[in-house]
CSV table of C-alpha atoms in Angstrom, one decimal:
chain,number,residue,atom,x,y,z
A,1334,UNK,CA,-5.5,-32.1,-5.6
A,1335,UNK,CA,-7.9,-29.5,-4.1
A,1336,UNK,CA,-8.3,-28.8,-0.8
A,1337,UNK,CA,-11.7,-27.5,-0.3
A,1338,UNK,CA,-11.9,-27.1,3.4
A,1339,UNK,CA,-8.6,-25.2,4.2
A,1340,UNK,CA,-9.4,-21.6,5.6
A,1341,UNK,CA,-6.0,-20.6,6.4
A,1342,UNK,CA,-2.5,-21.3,5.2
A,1343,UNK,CA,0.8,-20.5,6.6
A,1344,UNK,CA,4.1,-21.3,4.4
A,1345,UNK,CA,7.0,-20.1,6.3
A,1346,UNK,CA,11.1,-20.1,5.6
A,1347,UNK,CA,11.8,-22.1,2.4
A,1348,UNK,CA,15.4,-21.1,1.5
A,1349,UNK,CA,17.7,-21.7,-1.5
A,1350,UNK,CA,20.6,-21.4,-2.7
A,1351,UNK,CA,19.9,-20.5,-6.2
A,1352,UNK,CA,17.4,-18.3,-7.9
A,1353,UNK,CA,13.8,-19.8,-8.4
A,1354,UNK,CA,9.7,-18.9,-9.5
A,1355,UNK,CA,6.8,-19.8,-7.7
A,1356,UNK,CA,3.6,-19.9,-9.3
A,1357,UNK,CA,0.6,-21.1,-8.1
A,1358,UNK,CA,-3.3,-21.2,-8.2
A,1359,UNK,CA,-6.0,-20.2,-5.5
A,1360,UNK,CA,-8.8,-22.5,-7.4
A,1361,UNK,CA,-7.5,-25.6,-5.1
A,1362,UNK,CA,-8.2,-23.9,-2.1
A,1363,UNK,CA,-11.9,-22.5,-2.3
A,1364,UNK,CA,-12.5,-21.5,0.9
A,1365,UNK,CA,-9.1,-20.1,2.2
A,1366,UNK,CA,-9.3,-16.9,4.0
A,1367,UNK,CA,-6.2,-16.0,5.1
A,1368,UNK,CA,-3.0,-16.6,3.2
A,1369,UNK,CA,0.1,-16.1,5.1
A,1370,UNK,CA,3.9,-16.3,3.0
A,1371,UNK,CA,7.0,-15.5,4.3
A,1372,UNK,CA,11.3,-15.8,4.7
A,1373,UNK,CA,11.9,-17.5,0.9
A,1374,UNK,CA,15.0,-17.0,0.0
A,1375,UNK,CA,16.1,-17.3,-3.6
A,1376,UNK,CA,12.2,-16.4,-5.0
A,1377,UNK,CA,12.7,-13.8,-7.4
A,1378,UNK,CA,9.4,-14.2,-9.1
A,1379,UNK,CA,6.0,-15.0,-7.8
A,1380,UNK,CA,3.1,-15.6,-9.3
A,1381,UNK,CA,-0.7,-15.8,-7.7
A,1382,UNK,CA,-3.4,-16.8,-9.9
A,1383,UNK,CA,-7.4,-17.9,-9.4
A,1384,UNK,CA,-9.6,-19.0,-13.0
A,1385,UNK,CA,-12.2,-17.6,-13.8
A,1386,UNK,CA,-15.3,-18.5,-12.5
A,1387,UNK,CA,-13.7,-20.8,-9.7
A,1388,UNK,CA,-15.1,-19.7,-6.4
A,1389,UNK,CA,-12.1,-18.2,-3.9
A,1390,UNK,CA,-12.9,-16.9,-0.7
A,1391,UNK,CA,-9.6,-15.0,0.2
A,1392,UNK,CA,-9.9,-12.4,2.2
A,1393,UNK,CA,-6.2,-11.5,3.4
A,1394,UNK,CA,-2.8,-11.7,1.9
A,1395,UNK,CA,-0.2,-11.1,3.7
A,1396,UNK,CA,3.9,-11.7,2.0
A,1397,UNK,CA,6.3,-10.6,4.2
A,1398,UNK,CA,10.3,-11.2,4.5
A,1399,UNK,CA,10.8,-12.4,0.8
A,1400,UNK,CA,15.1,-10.7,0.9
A,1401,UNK,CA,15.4,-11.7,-2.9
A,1402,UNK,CA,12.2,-10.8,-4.4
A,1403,UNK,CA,11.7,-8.4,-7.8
A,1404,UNK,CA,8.5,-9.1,-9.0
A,1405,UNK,CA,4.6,-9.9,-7.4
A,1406,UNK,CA,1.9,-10.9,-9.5
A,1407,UNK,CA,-1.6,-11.0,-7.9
A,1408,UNK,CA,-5.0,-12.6,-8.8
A,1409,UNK,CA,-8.4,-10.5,-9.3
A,1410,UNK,CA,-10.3,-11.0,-5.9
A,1411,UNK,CA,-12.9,-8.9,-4.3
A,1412,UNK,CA,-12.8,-7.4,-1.5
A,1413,UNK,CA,-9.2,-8.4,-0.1
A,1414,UNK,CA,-6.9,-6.9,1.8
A,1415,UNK,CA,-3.3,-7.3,0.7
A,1416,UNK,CA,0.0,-6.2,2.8
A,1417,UNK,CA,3.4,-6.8,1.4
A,1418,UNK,CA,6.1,-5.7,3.8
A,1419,UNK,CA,10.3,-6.4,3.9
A,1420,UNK,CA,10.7,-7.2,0.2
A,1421,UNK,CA,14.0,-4.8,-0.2
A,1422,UNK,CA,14.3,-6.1,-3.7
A,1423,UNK,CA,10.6,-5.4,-4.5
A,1424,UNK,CA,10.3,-3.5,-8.2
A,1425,UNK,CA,7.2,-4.1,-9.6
A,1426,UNK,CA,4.0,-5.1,-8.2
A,1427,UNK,CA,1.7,-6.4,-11.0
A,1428,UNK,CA,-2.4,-7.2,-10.3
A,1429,UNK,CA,-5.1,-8.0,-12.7
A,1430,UNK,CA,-8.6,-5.7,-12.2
A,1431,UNK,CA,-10.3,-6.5,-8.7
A,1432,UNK,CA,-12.4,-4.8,-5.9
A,1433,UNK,CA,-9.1,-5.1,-3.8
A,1434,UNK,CA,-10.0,-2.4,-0.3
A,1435,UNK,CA,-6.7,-2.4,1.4
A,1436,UNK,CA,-3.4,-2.3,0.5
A,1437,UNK,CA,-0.2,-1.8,2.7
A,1438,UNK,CA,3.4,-1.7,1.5
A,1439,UNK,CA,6.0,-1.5,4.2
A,1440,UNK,CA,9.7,-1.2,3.4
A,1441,UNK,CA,9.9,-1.9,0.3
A,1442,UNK,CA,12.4,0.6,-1.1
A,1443,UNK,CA,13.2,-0.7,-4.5
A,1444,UNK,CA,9.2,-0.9,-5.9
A,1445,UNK,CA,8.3,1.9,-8.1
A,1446,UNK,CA,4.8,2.3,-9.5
A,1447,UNK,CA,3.6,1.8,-13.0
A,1448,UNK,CA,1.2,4.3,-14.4
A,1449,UNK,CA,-2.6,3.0,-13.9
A,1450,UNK,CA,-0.9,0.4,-11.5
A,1451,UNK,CA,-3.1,0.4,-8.5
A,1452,UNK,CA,-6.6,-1.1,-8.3
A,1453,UNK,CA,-9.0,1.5,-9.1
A,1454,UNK,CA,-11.8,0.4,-6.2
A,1455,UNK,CA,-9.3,0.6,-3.3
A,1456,UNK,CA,-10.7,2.2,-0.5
A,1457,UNK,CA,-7.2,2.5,1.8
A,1458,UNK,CA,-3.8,2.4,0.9
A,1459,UNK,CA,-0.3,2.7,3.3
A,1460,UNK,CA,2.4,3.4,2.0
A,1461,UNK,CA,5.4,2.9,4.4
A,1462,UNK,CA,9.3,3.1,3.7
A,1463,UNK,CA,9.2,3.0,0.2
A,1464,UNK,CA,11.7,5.2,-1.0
A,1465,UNK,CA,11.9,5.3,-4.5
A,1466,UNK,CA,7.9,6.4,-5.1
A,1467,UNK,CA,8.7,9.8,-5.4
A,1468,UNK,CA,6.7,11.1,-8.1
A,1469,UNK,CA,3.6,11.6,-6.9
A,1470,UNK,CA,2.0,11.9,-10.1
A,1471,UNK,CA,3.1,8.6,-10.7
A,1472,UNK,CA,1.1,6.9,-7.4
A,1473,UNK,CA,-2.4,7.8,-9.4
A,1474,UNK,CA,-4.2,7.9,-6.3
A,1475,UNK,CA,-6.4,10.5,-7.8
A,1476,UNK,CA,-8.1,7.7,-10.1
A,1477,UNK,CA,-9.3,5.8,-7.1
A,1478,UNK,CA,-12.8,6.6,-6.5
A,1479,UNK,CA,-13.2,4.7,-3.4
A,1480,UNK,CA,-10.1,6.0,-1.2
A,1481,UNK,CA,-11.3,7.2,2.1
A,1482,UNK,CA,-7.9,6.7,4.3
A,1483,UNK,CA,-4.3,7.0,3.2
A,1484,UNK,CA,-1.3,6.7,5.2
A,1485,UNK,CA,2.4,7.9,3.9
A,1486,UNK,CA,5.3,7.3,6.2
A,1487,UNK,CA,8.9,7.5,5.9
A,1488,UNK,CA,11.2,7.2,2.9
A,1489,UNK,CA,10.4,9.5,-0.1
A,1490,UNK,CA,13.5,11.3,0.2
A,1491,UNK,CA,12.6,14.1,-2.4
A,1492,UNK,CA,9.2,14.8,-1.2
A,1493,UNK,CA,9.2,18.5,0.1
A,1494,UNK,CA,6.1,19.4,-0.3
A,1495,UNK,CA,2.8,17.1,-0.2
A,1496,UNK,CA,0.3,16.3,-1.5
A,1497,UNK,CA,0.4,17.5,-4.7
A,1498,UNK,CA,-2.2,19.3,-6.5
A,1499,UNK,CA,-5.2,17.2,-7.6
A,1500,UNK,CA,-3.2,13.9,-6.3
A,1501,UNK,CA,-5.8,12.5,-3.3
A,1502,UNK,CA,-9.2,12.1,-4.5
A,1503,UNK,CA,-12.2,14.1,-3.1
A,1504,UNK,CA,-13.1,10.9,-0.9
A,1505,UNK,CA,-10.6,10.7,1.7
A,1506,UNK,CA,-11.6,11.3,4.7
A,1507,UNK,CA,-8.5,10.2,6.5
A,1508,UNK,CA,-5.0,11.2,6.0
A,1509,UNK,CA,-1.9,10.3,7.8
A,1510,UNK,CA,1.7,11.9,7.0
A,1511,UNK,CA,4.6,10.8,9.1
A,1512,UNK,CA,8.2,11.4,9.0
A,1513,UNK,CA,9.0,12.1,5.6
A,1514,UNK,CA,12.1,13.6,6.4
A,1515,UNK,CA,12.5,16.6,3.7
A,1516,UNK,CA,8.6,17.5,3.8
A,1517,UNK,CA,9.0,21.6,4.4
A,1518,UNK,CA,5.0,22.3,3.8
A,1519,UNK,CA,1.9,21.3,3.0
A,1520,UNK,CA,0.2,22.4,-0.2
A,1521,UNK,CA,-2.5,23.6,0.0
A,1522,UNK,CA,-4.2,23.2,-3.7
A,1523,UNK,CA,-4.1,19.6,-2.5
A,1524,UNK,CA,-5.8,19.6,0.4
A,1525,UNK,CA,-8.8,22.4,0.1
A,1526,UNK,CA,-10.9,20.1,-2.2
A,1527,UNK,CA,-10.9,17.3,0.8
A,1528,UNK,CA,-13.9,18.6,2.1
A,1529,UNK,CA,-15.2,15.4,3.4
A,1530,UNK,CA,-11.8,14.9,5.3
A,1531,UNK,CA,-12.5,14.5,9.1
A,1532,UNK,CA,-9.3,13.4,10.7
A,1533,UNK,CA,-5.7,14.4,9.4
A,1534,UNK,CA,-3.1,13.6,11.0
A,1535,UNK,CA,0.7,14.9,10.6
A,1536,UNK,CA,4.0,13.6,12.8
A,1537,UNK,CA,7.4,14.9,11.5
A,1538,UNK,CA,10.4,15.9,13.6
A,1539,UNK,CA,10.5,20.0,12.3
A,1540,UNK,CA,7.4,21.5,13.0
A,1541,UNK,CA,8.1,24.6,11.8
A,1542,UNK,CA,7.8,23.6,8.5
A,1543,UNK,CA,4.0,23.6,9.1
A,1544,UNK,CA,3.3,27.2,10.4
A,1545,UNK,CA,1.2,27.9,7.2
A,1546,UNK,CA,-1.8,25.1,8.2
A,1547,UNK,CA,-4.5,26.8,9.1
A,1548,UNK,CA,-6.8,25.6,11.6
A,1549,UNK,CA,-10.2,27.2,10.4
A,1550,UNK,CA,-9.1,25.5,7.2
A,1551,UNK,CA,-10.3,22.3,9.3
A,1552,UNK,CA,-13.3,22.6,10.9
A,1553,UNK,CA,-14.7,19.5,11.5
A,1554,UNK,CA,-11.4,17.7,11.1
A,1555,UNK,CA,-9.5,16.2,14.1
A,1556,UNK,CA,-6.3,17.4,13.4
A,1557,UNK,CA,-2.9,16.3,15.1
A,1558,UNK,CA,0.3,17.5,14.8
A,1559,UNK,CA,3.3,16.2,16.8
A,1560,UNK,CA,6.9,14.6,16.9
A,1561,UNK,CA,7.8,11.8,14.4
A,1562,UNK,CA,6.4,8.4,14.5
A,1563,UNK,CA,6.0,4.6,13.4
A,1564,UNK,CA,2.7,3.6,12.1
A,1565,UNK,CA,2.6,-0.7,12.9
């Protein structure tokens, strides 16, 4: 049964004792906006779909608190934002193309990239308490021709050293680095070629690791370094 005049949709604490998939399809809900999912215990697997050529107007997706969770599917949609947070269990994150703009991943410690595995017309991306994406290379951020902000905070217990050569695209023009707790420096062959970059911002808790920045570098860009913190 559609439901063609529900904008926004909440599902909240559905619980299980046993292991269970949830697939469903955004085609009976044509004008939802905002989809809200959180606290299922047991899902392992879920699945978000829309058919072609049925009209979908979300515009947010938000899946938070899923303590069981391994694998996300998502559905082709333009110009979404999507922000997955608490899903400890969280391996692989699978999407069909879209114009998806904003994705956020908070504390999701188990989810690793695949290569090619991030919407190529994203234009900003947080990554948050992740701590197995480790291998930059892997993240293919430089294939996003759209990226102007990216944020990186906490986990990635082996970077030392960020960002890698060629690994941000020429686009950004906002970058935020906190409290990756073994960063010692930032390279430089990764940053020079951000010449449109007008705000960077850096919060760690040794700041001596950073005496090589240099500020002329940056004209033009606001940039801020202080003591670790939390980005909401």
């Amino acid at each position: 049964m559609p439901y063609p005049f529900l904008e926004h949709l909440s599902i909240l604490a559905v619980s299980s004792r046993n292991s269970f998939s949830l697939s469903f399809s955004l085609s009976i809900f044509p004008r939802l906006n905002n989809l809200y999912i959180s606290n299922f215990e047991g899902l392992e697997f879920l699945s978000i779909s829309v058919s072609e050529g049925d009209p979908t107007s979300l515009n947010s997706l938000e899946i938070k608190e899923y303590p069981d969770l391994e694998y996300i599917e998502l559905p082709a949609l333009e110009s979404a934002r999507y922000k997955i947070s608490n899903c400890r269990k969280l391996k692989l994150l699978a999407h069909t193309h879209s114009s998806l703009q904003e994705l956020r991943l908070i504390d999701c410690p188990e989810l690793l990239f695949q290569r090619d595995g991030l919407p190529s017309d994203l234009r900003e991306v947080a990554i948050l308490s992740c701590n197995q994406l480790t291998s930059q290379v892997d993240w293919g951020l430089q294939r996003l021709a759209s990226l102007t902000k990216f944020t990186i905070n906490d986990g990635c217990q082996d970077v030392e050293s960020f960002p890698n050569e060629s690994l941000l695209p020429s686009t950004l023009t906002s970058l935020h680095i906190s409290n990756l707790p073994n960063l010692k420096s930032l390279d430089s062959n990764g940053l020079r070629h951000l010449t449109p970059l007008t705000t960077l911002s850096i919060f760690i808790k040794k700041q001596t690791y950073l005496k090589q920045v240099s500020y002329k570098r940056w004209q033009g860009c606001v940039l801020i370094i202080g003591p670790a913190k939390q980005y909401p």
